[in-house]
Tab-separated table of C-alpha atoms in Angstrom:
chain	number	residue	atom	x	y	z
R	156	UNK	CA	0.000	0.000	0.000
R	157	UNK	CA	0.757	3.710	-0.513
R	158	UNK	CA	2.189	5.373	2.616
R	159	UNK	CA	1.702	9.422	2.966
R	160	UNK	CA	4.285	10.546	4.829
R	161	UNK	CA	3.918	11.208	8.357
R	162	UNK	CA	1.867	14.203	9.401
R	163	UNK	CA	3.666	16.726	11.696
R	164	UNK	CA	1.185	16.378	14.957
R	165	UNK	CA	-0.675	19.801	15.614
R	166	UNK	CA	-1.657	21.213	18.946
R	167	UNK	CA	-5.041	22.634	17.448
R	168	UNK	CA	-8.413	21.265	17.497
R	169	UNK	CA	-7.944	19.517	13.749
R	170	UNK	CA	-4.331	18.401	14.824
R	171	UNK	CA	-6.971	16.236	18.027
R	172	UNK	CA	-9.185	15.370	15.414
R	173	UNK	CA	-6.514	13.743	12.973
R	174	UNK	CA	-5.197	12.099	16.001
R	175	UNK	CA	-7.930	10.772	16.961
R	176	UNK	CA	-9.084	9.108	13.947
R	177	UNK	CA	-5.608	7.900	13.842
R	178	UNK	CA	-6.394	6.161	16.580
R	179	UNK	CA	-8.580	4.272	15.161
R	180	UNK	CA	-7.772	3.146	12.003
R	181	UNK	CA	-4.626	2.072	13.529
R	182	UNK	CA	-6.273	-0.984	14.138
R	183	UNK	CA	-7.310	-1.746	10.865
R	184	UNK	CA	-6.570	-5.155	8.993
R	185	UNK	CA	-5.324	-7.862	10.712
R	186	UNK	CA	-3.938	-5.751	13.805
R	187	UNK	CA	-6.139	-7.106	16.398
R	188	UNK	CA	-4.984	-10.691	14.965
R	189	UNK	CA	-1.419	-10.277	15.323
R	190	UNK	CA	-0.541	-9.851	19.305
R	191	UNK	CA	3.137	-8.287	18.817
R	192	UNK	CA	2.109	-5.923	15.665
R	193	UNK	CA	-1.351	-4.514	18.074
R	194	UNK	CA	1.454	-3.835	21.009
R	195	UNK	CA	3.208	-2.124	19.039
R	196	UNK	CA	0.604	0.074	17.845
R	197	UNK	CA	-1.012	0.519	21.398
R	198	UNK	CA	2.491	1.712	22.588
R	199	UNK	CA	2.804	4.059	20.007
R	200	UNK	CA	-0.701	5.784	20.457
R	201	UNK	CA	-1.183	5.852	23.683
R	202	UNK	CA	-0.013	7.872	26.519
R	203	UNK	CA	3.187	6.631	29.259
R	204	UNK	CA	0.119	6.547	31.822
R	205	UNK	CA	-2.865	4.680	29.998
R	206	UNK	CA	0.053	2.528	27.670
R	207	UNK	CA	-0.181	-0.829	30.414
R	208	UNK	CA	-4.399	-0.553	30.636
R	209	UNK	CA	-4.783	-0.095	27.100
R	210	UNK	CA	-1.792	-2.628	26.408
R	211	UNK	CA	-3.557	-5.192	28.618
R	212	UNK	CA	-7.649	-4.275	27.506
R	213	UNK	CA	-6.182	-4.781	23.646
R	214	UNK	CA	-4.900	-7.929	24.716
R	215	UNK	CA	-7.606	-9.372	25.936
R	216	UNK	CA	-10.539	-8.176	22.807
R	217	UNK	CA	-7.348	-9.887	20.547
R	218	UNK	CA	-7.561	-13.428	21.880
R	219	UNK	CA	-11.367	-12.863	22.123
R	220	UNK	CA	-11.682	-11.734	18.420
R	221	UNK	CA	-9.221	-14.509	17.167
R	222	UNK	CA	-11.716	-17.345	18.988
R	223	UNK	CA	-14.668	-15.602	17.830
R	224	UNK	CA	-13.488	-15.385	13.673
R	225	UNK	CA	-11.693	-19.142	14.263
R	226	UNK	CA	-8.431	-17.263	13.368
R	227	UNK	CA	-6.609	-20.147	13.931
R	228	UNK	CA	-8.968	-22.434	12.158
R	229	UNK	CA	-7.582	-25.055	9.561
R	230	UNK	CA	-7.822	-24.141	6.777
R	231	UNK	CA	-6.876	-20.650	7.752
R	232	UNK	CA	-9.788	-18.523	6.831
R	233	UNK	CA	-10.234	-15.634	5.347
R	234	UNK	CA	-11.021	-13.032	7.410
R	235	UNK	CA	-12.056	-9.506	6.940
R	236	UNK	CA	-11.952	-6.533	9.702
R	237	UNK	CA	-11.637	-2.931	8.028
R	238	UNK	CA	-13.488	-0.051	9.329
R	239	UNK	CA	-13.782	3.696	8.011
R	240	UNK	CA	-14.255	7.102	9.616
R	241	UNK	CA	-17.339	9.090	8.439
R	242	UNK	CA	-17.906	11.706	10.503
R	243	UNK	CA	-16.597	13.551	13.789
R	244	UNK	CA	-17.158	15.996	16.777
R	245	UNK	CA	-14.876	17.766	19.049
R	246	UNK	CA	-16.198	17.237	22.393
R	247	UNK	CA	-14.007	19.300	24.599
R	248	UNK	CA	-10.739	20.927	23.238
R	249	UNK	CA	-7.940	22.691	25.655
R	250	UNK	CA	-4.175	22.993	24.801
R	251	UNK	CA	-2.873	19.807	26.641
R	252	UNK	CA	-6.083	17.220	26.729
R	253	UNK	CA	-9.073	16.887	24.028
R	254	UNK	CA	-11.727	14.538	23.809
R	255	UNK	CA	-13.316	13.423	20.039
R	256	UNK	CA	-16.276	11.530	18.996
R	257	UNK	CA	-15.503	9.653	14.932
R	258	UNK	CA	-18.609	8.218	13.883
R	259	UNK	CA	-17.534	4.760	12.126
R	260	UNK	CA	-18.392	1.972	10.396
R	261	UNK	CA	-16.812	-1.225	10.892
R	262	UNK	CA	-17.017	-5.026	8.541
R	263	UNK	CA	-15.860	-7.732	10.104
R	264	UNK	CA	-16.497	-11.342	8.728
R	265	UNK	CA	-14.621	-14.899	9.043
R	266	UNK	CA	-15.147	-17.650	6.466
R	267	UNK	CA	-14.645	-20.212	9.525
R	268	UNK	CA	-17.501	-18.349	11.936
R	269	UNK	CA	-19.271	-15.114	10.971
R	270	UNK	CA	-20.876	-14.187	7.644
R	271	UNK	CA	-19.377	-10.419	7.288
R	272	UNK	CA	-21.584	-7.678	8.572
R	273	UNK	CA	-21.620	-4.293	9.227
R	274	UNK	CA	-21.102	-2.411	12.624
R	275	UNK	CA	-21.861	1.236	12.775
R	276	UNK	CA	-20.120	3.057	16.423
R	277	UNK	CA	-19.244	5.766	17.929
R	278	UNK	CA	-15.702	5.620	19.077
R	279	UNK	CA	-15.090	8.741	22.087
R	280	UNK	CA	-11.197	9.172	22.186
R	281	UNK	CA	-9.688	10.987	25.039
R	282	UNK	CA	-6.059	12.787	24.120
R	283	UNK	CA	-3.260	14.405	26.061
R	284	UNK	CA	-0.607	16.247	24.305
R	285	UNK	CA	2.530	14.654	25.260
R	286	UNK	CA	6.199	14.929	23.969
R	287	UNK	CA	5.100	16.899	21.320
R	288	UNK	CA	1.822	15.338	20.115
R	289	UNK	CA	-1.516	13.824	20.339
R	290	UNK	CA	-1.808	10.313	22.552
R	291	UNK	CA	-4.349	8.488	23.447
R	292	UNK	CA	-5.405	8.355	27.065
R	293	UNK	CA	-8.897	6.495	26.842
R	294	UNK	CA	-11.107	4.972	24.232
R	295	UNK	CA	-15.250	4.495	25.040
R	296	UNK	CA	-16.751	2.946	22.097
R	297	UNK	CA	-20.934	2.529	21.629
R	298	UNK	CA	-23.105	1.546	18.870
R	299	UNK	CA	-24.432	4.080	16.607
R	300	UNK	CA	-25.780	6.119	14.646
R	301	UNK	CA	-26.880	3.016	12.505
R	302	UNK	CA	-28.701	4.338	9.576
R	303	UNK	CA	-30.722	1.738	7.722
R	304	UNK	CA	-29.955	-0.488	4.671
R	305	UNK	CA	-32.614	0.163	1.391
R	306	UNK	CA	-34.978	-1.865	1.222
R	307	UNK	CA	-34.543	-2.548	-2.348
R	308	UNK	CA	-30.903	-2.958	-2.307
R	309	UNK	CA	-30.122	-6.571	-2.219
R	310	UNK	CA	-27.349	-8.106	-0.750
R	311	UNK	CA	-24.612	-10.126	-1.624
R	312	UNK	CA	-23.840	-13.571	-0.486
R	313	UNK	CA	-21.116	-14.487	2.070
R	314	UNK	CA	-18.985	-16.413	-0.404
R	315	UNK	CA	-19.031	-13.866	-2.642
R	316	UNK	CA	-18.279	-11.183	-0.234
R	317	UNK	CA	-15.321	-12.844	0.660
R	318	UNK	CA	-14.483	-13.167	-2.729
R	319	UNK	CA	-14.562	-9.676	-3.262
R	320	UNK	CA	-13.853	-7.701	-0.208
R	321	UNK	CA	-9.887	-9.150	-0.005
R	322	UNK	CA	-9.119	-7.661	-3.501
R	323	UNK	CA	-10.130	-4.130	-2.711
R	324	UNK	CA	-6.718	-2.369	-0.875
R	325	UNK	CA	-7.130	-0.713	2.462
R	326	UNK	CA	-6.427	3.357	2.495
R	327	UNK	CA	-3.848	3.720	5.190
R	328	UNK	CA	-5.233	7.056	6.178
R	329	UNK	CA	-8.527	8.948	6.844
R	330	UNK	CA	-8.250	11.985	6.954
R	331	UNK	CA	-11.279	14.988	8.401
């Protein structure tokens, strides 16, 4: 995948914002599948303070995700968790802590356990401004807005969902 280059972290309410969706689509992919990769990414988002918490809460919805899409099933299967940002609110801004709501919507499928499906949340991200830049000191996720599907739309089947969702690539960044 294309890479931007990174984004110089700004103390400003759009500088939270980025941050904060950031955040989330850090976890993107098969992050939550991969224990030493989602470390990694929880220590680099989140604050000194709320790093062990966050390490150890991340830890815990990985082994539960990985028994829930068979992960580990045989044949390995395929198995699809992307999510994208579509809209956001500044809750509370100040120069060294902001909070932000991102308005989301998640797909998450396994061809062992779950037919994919959509999840629409609301993912409230607490930030500090530390060293130099936005990190994360608490994430509070719940469901919604869920807006409806048509009526008249059909859907596809699972097979050929996860036929077709795998060859799309993932955008490494959304950006407000």
């Amino acid at each position: 995948p294309i890479r931007p280059r990174a984004a110089r972290q700004e103390r400003t309410p759009a500088g939270a914002v980025r941050a904060a969706v950031r955040s989330i689509t850090a976890f993107d992919g098969d992050v939550l599948l991969e224990p030493v990769r989602l470390r990694a990414v929880v220590s680099r988002i989140a604050s000194r303070a709320a790093r062990p918490q966050l390490i150890a809460s991340f830890s815990e919805a990985s082994a539960q995700t990985r028994l829930k899409l068979g992960a580990d099933s045989v044949p390995k299967p395929v198995i699809v968790l992307r999510s994208a940002p579509i809209g956001y609110r500044v809750e509370r801004f100040m120069p060294n802590e902001a909070t932000v709501s991102v308005w989301y919507v998640g797909i998450v499928g396994s061809g062992a356990t779950v037919q994919p499906q959509q999840s629409w949340r609301t993912q409230l991200v607490e930030l500090v401004w530390e060293s130099g830049m936005w990190k994360v000191r608490a994430f509070a996720s719940s469901r919604g807005p869920t807006p409806p599907l048509s009526n008249s739309d059909p859907t596809d089947e699972p097979g050929d969902l996860f036929a077709a969702i795998p060859s799309f690539e993932e955008f490494d960044r959304a950006e407000p």
